[in-house]
Structure formats: structure tokens, C-alpha cells
Coordinates of C-alpha atoms in Angstrom, one line a residue:
M1 CA -16.3 -16.7 66.7
P2 CA -19.7 -15.2 67.9
S3 CA -20.2 -15.4 71.7
R4 CA -23.7 -16.7 71.2
L5 CA -22.3 -19.9 69.6
D6 CA -19.8 -20.3 72.4
D7 CA -22.5 -20.0 75.0
E8 CA -24.7 -22.5 73.3
L9 CA -21.9 -25.1 72.9
L10 CA -20.9 -24.6 76.6
R11 CA -24.5 -25.2 77.7
L12 CA -24.8 -28.4 75.6
V13 CA -21.5 -29.7 77.1
S14 CA -22.7 -28.9 80.6
A15 CA -26.0 -30.7 80.0
G16 CA -24.1 -33.8 78.7
V17 CA -25.5 -33.5 75.2
L18 CA -22.1 -33.0 73.6
R19 CA -18.6 -33.9 74.7
Q20 CA -15.9 -31.3 74.8
Y21 CA -14.1 -32.6 71.7
Q22 CA -17.3 -32.5 69.7
A23 CA -17.9 -28.9 70.7
E24 CA -14.4 -28.0 69.6
A25 CA -14.9 -29.7 66.2
L26 CA -18.2 -27.7 65.7
R27 CA -16.4 -24.5 66.6
A28 CA -13.5 -25.2 64.2
A29 CA -16.0 -26.0 61.4
A30 CA -17.9 -22.8 62.0
D31 CA -14.6 -20.8 61.9
A32 CA -13.6 -22.5 58.6
E33 CA -16.9 -21.7 57.0
L34 CA -16.7 -18.1 58.1
D35 CA -13.2 -17.7 56.7
A36 CA -14.4 -19.2 53.4
A37 CA -17.3 -16.8 53.1
L38 CA -15.0 -13.8 53.8
E39 CA -12.5 -15.0 51.1
R40 CA -15.3 -15.5 48.6
Y41 CA -16.6 -12.0 48.9
K42 CA -13.2 -10.3 49.1
P43 CA -13.0 -7.6 46.5
E44 CA -10.5 -8.2 43.6
P45 CA -7.6 -5.9 43.2
P46 CA -7.9 -3.4 40.3
A47 CA -6.5 -4.6 36.9
A48 CA -3.2 -3.3 35.9
P49 CA -3.3 -0.6 33.2
P50 CA -2.3 -1.8 29.7
P51 CA 1.3 -1.2 28.7
K52 CA 1.9 2.0 26.7
P53 CA 2.8 1.3 23.0
R54 CA 6.4 1.9 22.2
T55 CA 7.1 4.8 20.0
P56 CA 9.3 3.6 17.0
P57 CA 12.6 5.3 16.9
V58 CA 12.8 8.2 14.5
A59 CA 15.3 7.7 11.7
P60 CA 18.0 10.4 11.8
H61 CA 17.9 13.1 9.2
S62 CA 21.5 12.4 8.3
N63 CA 20.4 9.2 6.5
A64 CA 18.2 11.1 4.1
L65 CA 20.9 13.7 3.6
I66 CA 23.4 11.1 2.7
E67 CA 21.0 9.5 0.2
V68 CA 20.3 12.9 -1.5
L69 CA 24.0 13.8 -1.6
G70 CA 24.8 10.4 -3.2
Y71 CA 22.2 10.9 -5.9
V72 CA 23.3 14.5 -6.6
G73 CA 27.0 13.4 -6.7
G74 CA 26.3 10.6 -9.2
A75 CA 24.2 12.9 -11.4
L76 CA 26.9 15.7 -11.3
L77 CA 29.6 13.2 -12.2
L78 CA 27.5 11.9 -15.2
G79 CA 26.6 15.4 -16.2
A80 CA 30.2 16.6 -16.1
V81 CA 31.4 13.6 -18.2
A82 CA 28.6 14.3 -20.7
L83 CA 29.4 18.0 -21.0
L84 CA 33.1 17.3 -21.3
T85 CA 32.5 14.8 -24.0
L86 CA 30.1 16.9 -26.0
A87 CA 32.2 20.0 -25.8
N88 CA 35.4 18.3 -26.8
W89 CA 34.3 15.3 -28.8
G90 CA 35.8 16.5 -32.1
E91 CA 39.1 17.4 -30.5
M92 CA 39.4 14.3 -28.2
G93 CA 41.5 11.4 -29.5
R94 CA 40.2 7.9 -29.4
A95 CA 42.3 7.1 -26.3
A96 CA 40.9 10.1 -24.4
R97 CA 37.3 9.2 -25.3
I98 CA 37.8 5.6 -24.1
S99 CA 39.6 6.7 -20.9
T100 CA 36.9 9.3 -20.1
G101 CA 34.0 6.8 -20.4
T102 CA 36.0 4.1 -18.6
V103 CA 36.9 6.3 -15.6
A104 CA 33.3 7.4 -15.2
A105 CA 32.0 3.9 -15.4
V106 CA 34.6 2.6 -12.9
V107 CA 33.8 5.5 -10.4
L108 CA 30.1 4.9 -10.6
L109 CA 30.3 1.1 -10.3
G110 CA 32.9 1.3 -7.6
A111 CA 30.8 3.7 -5.6
A112 CA 27.9 1.3 -5.9
V113 CA 30.0 -1.7 -4.7
V114 CA 31.4 0.3 -1.7
L115 CA 27.9 1.5 -0.7
K116 CA 26.5 -2.0 -0.9
T117 CA 29.4 -3.7 0.9
F118 CA 30.2 -1.3 3.7
R119 CA 27.2 1.0 4.1
R120 CA 24.3 -1.3 3.2
R121 CA 22.6 1.4 1.1
D122 CA 20.9 -0.8 -1.6
Q123 CA 18.7 1.9 -3.2
L124 CA 21.6 4.4 -3.7
A125 CA 23.9 1.6 -4.8
S126 CA 21.3 0.5 -7.3
A127 CA 20.9 4.0 -8.7
L128 CA 24.7 4.5 -9.2
A129 CA 25.1 1.0 -10.6
S130 CA 22.4 1.7 -13.2
L131 CA 24.2 4.8 -14.4
G132 CA 27.5 2.9 -14.4
C133 CA 26.1 0.1 -16.6
C134 CA 25.0 2.6 -19.2
V135 CA 28.3 4.5 -19.2
A136 CA 30.2 1.2 -19.4
G137 CA 28.2 0.3 -22.5
F138 CA 28.9 3.6 -24.1
A139 CA 32.6 3.4 -23.3
T140 CA 32.7 -0.1 -25.0
Y141 CA 31.0 1.3 -28.1
V142 CA 33.5 4.1 -28.3
A143 CA 36.4 1.6 -27.9
I144 CA 35.2 -0.8 -30.6
E145 CA 33.2 1.5 -32.9
G146 CA 30.9 0.5 -35.8
E147 CA 28.2 -2.1 -35.7
A148 CA 30.3 -4.5 -33.6
G149 CA 30.8 -1.7 -31.1
R150 CA 27.1 -1.0 -30.8
V151 CA 26.2 -4.7 -30.3
T152 CA 29.1 -5.3 -27.9
G153 CA 28.3 -2.1 -25.9
V154 CA 24.7 -3.3 -25.4
A155 CA 25.9 -6.8 -24.4
V156 CA 28.4 -5.3 -21.8
A157 CA 25.8 -2.9 -20.4
L158 CA 23.2 -5.7 -20.2
T159 CA 25.6 -8.1 -18.5
L160 CA 26.5 -5.5 -15.9
A161 CA 22.8 -4.7 -15.3
G162 CA 22.0 -8.4 -14.9
L163 CA 24.8 -8.8 -12.3
G164 CA 23.5 -5.7 -10.5
L165 CA 19.9 -7.1 -10.4
W166 CA 21.2 -10.3 -9.0
W167 CA 23.2 -8.6 -6.3
L168 CA 21.1 -5.5 -5.6
A169 CA 17.4 -4.9 -5.0
G170 CA 16.4 -1.6 -6.6
S171 CA 14.0 -0.3 -9.1
S172 CA 16.7 1.9 -10.8
L173 CA 18.4 -1.2 -12.3
L174 CA 15.1 -2.4 -13.6
V175 CA 14.6 0.9 -15.4
A176 CA 18.2 0.7 -16.7
T177 CA 17.6 -2.8 -17.9
F178 CA 14.5 -1.8 -19.8
G179 CA 16.4 1.0 -21.5
I180 CA 19.4 -1.2 -22.4
L181 CA 17.0 -3.9 -23.8
A182 CA 15.2 -1.3 -25.8
V183 CA 18.4 0.0 -27.3
G184 CA 19.5 -3.6 -27.9
V185 CA 16.3 -4.3 -29.9
L186 CA 16.9 -1.3 -32.1
V187 CA 20.6 -2.1 -32.6
I188 CA 20.0 -5.8 -33.4
T189 CA 17.1 -4.9 -35.7
A190 CA 19.1 -2.3 -37.6
D191 CA 22.6 -3.9 -37.6
V192 CA 22.0 -7.6 -37.6
L193 CA 18.5 -8.6 -38.7
T194 CA 17.7 -6.0 -41.3
P195 CA 19.3 -6.6 -44.7
D196 CA 21.1 -3.8 -46.5
D197 CA 18.3 -3.4 -49.0
G198 CA 15.6 -3.7 -46.3
S199 CA 13.2 -0.8 -45.7
A200 CA 12.4 0.9 -42.4
S201 CA 8.8 -0.5 -42.7
N202 CA 10.0 -4.1 -42.7
S203 CA 12.4 -3.4 -39.8
A204 CA 9.5 -2.1 -37.7
G205 CA 7.9 -5.5 -37.5
I206 CA 11.2 -7.1 -36.4
A207 CA 11.5 -4.4 -33.7
G208 CA 7.9 -5.0 -32.6
T209 CA 8.6 -8.7 -32.1
G210 CA 11.8 -7.8 -30.1
F211 CA 9.8 -5.5 -27.7
I212 CA 7.4 -8.4 -27.1
L213 CA 10.4 -10.4 -26.0
V214 CA 11.5 -7.5 -23.8
A215 CA 8.1 -7.5 -22.1
F216 CA 8.4 -11.2 -21.4
V217 CA 11.9 -10.7 -19.8
L218 CA 10.6 -7.9 -17.6
A219 CA 7.6 -10.0 -16.6
M220 CA 9.9 -12.7 -15.4
L221 CA 12.1 -10.3 -13.6
G222 CA 9.0 -9.1 -11.7
L223 CA 8.7 -12.5 -10.1
V224 CA 12.0 -12.0 -8.3
R225 CA 12.5 -8.2 -8.0
D226 CA 10.3 -5.0 -7.6
Q227 CA 7.1 -6.3 -9.2
P228 CA 5.2 -3.1 -9.7
T229 CA 8.1 -1.5 -11.5
A230 CA 9.0 -4.6 -13.6
W231 CA 5.5 -5.3 -14.7
S232 CA 4.8 -1.6 -15.5
L233 CA 7.9 -1.6 -17.6
A234 CA 6.7 -4.8 -19.3
G235 CA 3.5 -2.8 -20.2
A236 CA 5.7 0.0 -21.6
A237 CA 7.5 -2.6 -23.7
M238 CA 4.2 -3.8 -25.1
F239 CA 3.3 -0.2 -25.9
S240 CA 6.6 0.2 -27.8
S241 CA 5.8 -3.0 -29.7
S242 CA 2.4 -1.6 -30.7
I243 CA 4.0 1.6 -32.0
C244 CA 6.5 -0.4 -34.0
W245 CA 3.6 -2.5 -35.5
L246 CA 1.8 0.7 -36.4
I247 CA 4.8 1.7 -38.5
Q248 CA 5.0 -1.7 -40.1
E249 CA 3.1 -1.9 -43.4
R250 CA -0.3 -3.5 -42.8
G251 CA 0.6 -4.0 -39.1
E252 CA -2.5 -2.3 -37.6
I253 CA -4.2 -5.6 -36.7
M254 CA -1.1 -6.8 -34.9
A255 CA -0.8 -3.4 -33.1
L256 CA -4.4 -3.8 -31.9
A257 CA -3.7 -7.3 -30.7
V258 CA -0.5 -6.3 -28.8
G259 CA -2.1 -3.1 -27.6
T260 CA -5.0 -5.0 -26.1
A261 CA -3.1 -8.0 -24.7
G262 CA -0.7 -5.8 -22.7
P263 CA -3.5 -3.6 -21.0
A264 CA -5.6 -6.7 -20.3
A265 CA -2.7 -8.4 -18.5
L266 CA -2.0 -5.2 -16.5
L267 CA -5.6 -4.8 -15.5
V268 CA -5.8 -8.4 -14.3
A269 CA -2.6 -7.7 -12.3
Y270 CA -4.2 -4.6 -10.9
G271 CA -7.2 -6.6 -9.8
R272 CA -4.9 -9.0 -7.9
R273 CA -2.2 -6.7 -6.6
R274 CA -4.0 -3.3 -6.4
A275 CA -0.9 -1.4 -7.7
S276 CA -2.1 1.8 -9.4
A277 CA 0.7 1.8 -11.8
Y278 CA -0.8 -1.2 -13.6
A279 CA -4.1 0.6 -14.2
V280 CA -2.4 3.8 -15.3
V281 CA -0.1 2.1 -17.9
G282 CA -2.8 -0.2 -19.2
C283 CA -5.4 2.6 -19.7
S284 CA -2.8 4.8 -21.4
I285 CA -2.0 2.1 -23.9
L286 CA -5.6 1.5 -24.7
L287 CA -6.4 5.2 -25.2
V288 CA -3.4 5.6 -27.6
I289 CA -3.3 2.4 -29.6
W290 CA -6.9 1.9 -30.4
P291 CA -7.7 5.3 -31.9
T292 CA -4.4 5.5 -33.8
A293 CA -4.7 2.0 -35.2
L294 CA -8.3 2.4 -36.3
Y295 CA -7.5 5.8 -37.9
Q296 CA -4.8 4.1 -40.0
L297 CA -7.2 1.3 -40.9
T298 CA -10.1 3.5 -41.9
D299 CA -8.1 6.6 -43.0
N300 CA -10.9 8.6 -41.5
V301 CA -11.4 10.6 -38.3
A302 CA -14.4 8.3 -37.6
G303 CA -11.8 5.6 -36.8
V304 CA -10.5 7.8 -34.0
A305 CA -14.0 8.1 -32.5
I306 CA -14.6 4.4 -32.8
G307 CA -11.3 3.7 -31.2
L308 CA -12.0 6.0 -28.3
V309 CA -15.5 4.4 -27.8
V310 CA -14.0 0.9 -27.8
A311 CA -11.2 2.0 -25.3
S312 CA -13.8 3.7 -23.1
V313 CA -16.1 0.7 -23.0
A314 CA -13.2 -1.6 -22.2
L315 CA -12.1 0.7 -19.4
L316 CA -15.6 1.1 -17.9
F317 CA -16.0 -2.7 -18.1
A318 CA -12.7 -3.1 -16.3
V319 CA -13.8 -0.7 -13.6
L320 CA -17.1 -2.5 -13.0
V321 CA -15.3 -5.9 -12.8
L322 CA -12.6 -4.7 -10.5
S323 CA -15.0 -2.8 -8.2
K324 CA -16.7 -6.1 -7.4
R325 CA -13.5 -7.7 -6.2
R326 CA -12.5 -7.5 -2.6
P327 CA -9.3 -5.5 -2.0
A328 CA -6.3 -7.6 -1.4
D329 CA -5.1 -7.8 2.2

């Protein structure tokens, strides 16, 4: 409290202008106002520094080593079985052939189950399971033999691959499924749907239709599993269908239709998902099917040039359209 204010209040009390309690009230009010002014202009404490970002833990190198060893082990087992079979196929009895394929399939599928159940290694389990499915199909074919063996082997391999896709999430099983379905199309075309007096030219159209169905199946699988891989394989199935239609007598128009629908769907998917595999597969189909089909239609090299021009215009148009779209988040 300033002494000047005390002196002035004392003088007013002595002169009878103020009473003592009034002077004390004025002194208390002055003290409160002074304290409020000091609190108002009190400097704020410095802000605390922002917390440092946490460094994510580095995955141990042993995990990658285990993955590599698993892939190498599965490949070596499959290679050893293949070499043993090829080198001694003529000398092996039917029982030995069946037991060799069965043991290899059981080992690969069993390793996949163990890795999935106890080690939680989905990618490695998927790779081993894909090999095991194919080996199991081959062992079934060896056991039954003939046309029935081929059809049953494809059915067994496809069933195992379907179970693997339901249980595991890996692109390896999608690739194996595509391969099994492709073999199944060829087997069913040759052994079931083609009459004994049918020509290879007529069978090609049947196979082309089968590959369209394969593309549809893979497109549906892409909705629940690895979409870029599944849809890229669907494009590869459309490419295979186009090749079959090129072999079919007077199938060039159908080859052009299939060879255009597949890339168009892939380029639309690329515009929405920005997966480069879609654009690569779609452009490859266009650049192969259009020149080849127009060459067969015109029986002239000019058809190749026209096909290249059409494919180039389509690709440039796709680039212009897709460049205007905003990238997906």
C-alpha cells in the first residue's frame, strides 16, 4: 500500500470527513485492485515442448530369414520330387508314383497348416499351400489315370485351393487358382466337351468361352481377397480367351470384342484404384490382340499397322481421361 494513500486517509479521518471503517474499506479496495492488476500482467509460463514422435520398433531380421528359408525349403522339396519323378518315371511302379506325389502334397499342405495355426505366417503358408494344391492334383491324376484322372485331379486341386483361399489371405493361392482353372478349362474342353471327331479349331471357341468364365470367377474373388492380383489375373484370363478366339475359325471379331472389353474394365479399375498392374495388363492385351486380329482379318501387314494405330489411340485417350481424375486417397 503506498504511504501517500495512508497519509491522505489518515488526514481525512482526523478531519472527520471519513470514519475509520470507511478508510479501512477504501484501503482494502485499493489493495484488491492492485493485486488484480499485477495478476493480469503476470507473464505466462513458457509452453511445454511437443512430445517427440515414437520411433516404430524395427522388425527383427530373423523374421525375414525365416520367410526366405520357408520359400527355399518348399521350392527344394518340390524340385526334388520333380527330379525324382522325371528321372525314374519309367522305372517307378504305380504305387511308387502315387506315394511320391501324395507324400509331397501332405508335407507341403501340412507345413502350411502348421505355419498358419502356430506361427501366424499367412504369406508363407499361402505359398506352400498353393504348391501343395497343385501337387495333390497331380497325385490324384496319377492315381486314377486317363480322362477321369485329369478331370478328378483338377477338381481336387481346385477344391483345396478354394479351401486355402477361404482360410488364408495370400496372392500365391490366387495365382495357383488361376493356373488350376486354366488347366481345368483345357481338360474339360478336350476330354468332355469336344466330340471325338471335333477339330482343334472348334475346340478353341469352347476354351475361349471357358476363359471368360475364369475371368468372371477371379473378378468375384477380387471382392474378398487381394484385389490387384485377382483382377490382374482376370485380365490375363481375358487375354487367354482372346488367343483362343484367334485360333477359332472366323473368331477374329470375338477376339477383338473380348480383347477390348478386358482392357476397358482394367483401365476403369485403374482410374478408381490406381493399381499400376491394371494399366500394364490392359495395355499389353490391346497391343497384342488388335494388331494380330486385324492381320488375320485383312491377311495383310497393313492390318497390323491399323491395329497398332487403334490400340495407340485407345491408350492415349485412356491417358487423357485418367489424367483428369483426382488420385484416390
